[in-house]
Tab-separated table of C-alpha atoms in Angstrom:
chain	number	residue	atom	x	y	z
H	30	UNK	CA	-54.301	-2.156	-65.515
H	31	UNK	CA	-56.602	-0.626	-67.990
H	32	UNK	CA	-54.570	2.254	-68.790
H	33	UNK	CA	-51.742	-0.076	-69.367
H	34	UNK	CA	-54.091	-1.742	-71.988
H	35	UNK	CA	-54.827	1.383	-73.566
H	36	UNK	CA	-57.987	2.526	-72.048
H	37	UNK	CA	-58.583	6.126	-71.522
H	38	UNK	CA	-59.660	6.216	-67.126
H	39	UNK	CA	-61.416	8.274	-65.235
H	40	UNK	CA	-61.856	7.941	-61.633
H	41	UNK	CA	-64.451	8.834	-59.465
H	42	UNK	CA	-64.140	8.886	-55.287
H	43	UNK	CA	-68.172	8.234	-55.428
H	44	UNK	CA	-71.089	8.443	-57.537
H	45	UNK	CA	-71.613	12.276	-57.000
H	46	UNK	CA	-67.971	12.811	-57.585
H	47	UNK	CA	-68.403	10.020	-61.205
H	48	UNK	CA	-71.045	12.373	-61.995
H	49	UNK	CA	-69.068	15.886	-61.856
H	50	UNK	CA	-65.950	13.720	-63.626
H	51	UNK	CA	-68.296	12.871	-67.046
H	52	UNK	CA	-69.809	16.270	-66.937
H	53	UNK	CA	-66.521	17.689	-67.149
H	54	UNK	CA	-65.087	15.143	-69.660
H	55	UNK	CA	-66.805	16.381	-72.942
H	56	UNK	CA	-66.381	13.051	-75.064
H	57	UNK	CA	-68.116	9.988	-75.682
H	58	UNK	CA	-68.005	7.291	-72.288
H	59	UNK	CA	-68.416	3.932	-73.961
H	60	UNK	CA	-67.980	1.551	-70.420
H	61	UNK	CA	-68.338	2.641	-66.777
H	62	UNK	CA	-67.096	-0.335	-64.045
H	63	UNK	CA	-68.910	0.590	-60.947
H	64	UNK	CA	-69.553	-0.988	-57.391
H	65	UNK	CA	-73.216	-1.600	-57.137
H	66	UNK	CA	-73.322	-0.547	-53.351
H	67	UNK	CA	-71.988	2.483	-52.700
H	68	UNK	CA	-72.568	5.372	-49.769
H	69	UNK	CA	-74.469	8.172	-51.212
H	70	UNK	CA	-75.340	7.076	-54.734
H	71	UNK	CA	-75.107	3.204	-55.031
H	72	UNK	CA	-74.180	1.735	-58.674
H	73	UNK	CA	-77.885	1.700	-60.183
H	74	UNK	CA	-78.720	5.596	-59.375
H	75	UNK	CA	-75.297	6.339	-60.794
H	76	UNK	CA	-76.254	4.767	-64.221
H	77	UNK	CA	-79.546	5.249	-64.333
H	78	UNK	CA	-78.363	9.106	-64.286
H	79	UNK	CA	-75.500	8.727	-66.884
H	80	UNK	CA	-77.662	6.807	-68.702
H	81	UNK	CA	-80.090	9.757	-69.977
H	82	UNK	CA	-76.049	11.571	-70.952
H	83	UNK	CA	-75.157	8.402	-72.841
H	84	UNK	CA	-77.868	6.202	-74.141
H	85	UNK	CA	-75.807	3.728	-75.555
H	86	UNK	CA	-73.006	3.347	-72.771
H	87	UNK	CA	-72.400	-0.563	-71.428
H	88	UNK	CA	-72.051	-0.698	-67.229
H	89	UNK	CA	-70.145	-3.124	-65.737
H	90	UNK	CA	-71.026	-4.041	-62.077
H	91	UNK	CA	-68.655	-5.132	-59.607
H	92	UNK	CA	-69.976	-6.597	-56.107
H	93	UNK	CA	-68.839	-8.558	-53.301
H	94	UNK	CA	-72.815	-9.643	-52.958
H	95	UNK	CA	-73.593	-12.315	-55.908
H	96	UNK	CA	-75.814	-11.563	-58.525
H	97	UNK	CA	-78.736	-13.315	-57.802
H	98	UNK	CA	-78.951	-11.310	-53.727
H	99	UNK	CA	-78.595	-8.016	-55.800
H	100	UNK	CA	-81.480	-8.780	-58.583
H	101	UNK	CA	-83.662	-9.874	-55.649
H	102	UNK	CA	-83.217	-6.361	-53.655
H	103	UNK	CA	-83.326	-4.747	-57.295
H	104	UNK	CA	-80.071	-3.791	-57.815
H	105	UNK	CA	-79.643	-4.934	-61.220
H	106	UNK	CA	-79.625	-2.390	-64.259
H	107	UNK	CA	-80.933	-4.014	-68.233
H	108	UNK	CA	-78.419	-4.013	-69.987
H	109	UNK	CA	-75.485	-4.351	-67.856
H	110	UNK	CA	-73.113	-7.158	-66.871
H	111	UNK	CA	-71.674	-8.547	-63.710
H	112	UNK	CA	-68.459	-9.147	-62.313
H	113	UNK	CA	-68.383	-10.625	-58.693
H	114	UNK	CA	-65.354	-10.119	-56.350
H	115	UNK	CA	-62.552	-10.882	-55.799
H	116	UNK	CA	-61.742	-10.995	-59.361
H	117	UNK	CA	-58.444	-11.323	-61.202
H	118	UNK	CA	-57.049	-8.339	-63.453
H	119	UNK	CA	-57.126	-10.914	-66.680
H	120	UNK	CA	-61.069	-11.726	-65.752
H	121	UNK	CA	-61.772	-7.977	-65.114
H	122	UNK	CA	-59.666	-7.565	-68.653
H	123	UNK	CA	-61.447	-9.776	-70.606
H	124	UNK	CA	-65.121	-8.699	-69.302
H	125	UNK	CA	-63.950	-5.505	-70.084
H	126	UNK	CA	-62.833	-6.106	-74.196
H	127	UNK	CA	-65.915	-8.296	-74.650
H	128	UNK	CA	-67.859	-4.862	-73.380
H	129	UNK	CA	-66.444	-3.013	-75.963
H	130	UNK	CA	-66.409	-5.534	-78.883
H	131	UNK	CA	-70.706	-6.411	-78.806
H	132	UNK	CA	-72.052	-4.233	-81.107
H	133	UNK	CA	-74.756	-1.786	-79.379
H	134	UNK	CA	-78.352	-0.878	-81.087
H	135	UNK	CA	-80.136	2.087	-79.161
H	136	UNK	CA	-83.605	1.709	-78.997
């Protein structure tokens, strides 16, 4: 769906595997949708890692748990948005394009 819209996608299997993906990509990663429980490396690790790659990158979360179960086991990342399952393509769409379009300051 988002290569239909344009996007440029790359898939990962797993965290580990999202990790050797971005090393090998060599460009800018400006979004990264990833389930915040995950075997291995949940969702957090993963961008808390890519994060010190690409300071400036926006994370969308994805989750069957809701928000407020993963904040209270600290699952939560600053700076990141939520999107809980099941989701539709045109919600998963939009949270995607407003992503993009808010204009990022590094600290």
């Amino acid at each position: 769906m988002l290569r239909e819209q344009g996007y440029l996608v790359l898939e990962a299997a797993n965290g580990e595997h999202a990790l050797r993906v971005m090393q090998e990509h060599h460009a800018p990663i400006h979004l990264v949708i990833t389930d915040v429980m995950m075997p291995e490396m949940d969702g957090a690790e993963l961008v808390s890692l890519l994060r010190d790659w690409y300071p400036g990158m926006r994370v969308l979360f994805i989750s069957g748990y809701s928000k407020q179960f993963l904040e209270a086991r600290g699952d939560t990342v600053e700076g990141s948005a939520f999107l809980a399952k099941p989701f539709s393509l045109d919600s998963m769409a939009r949270r995607v394009r407003e992503l993009l379009d808010v204009k990022w300051v590094e600290a």
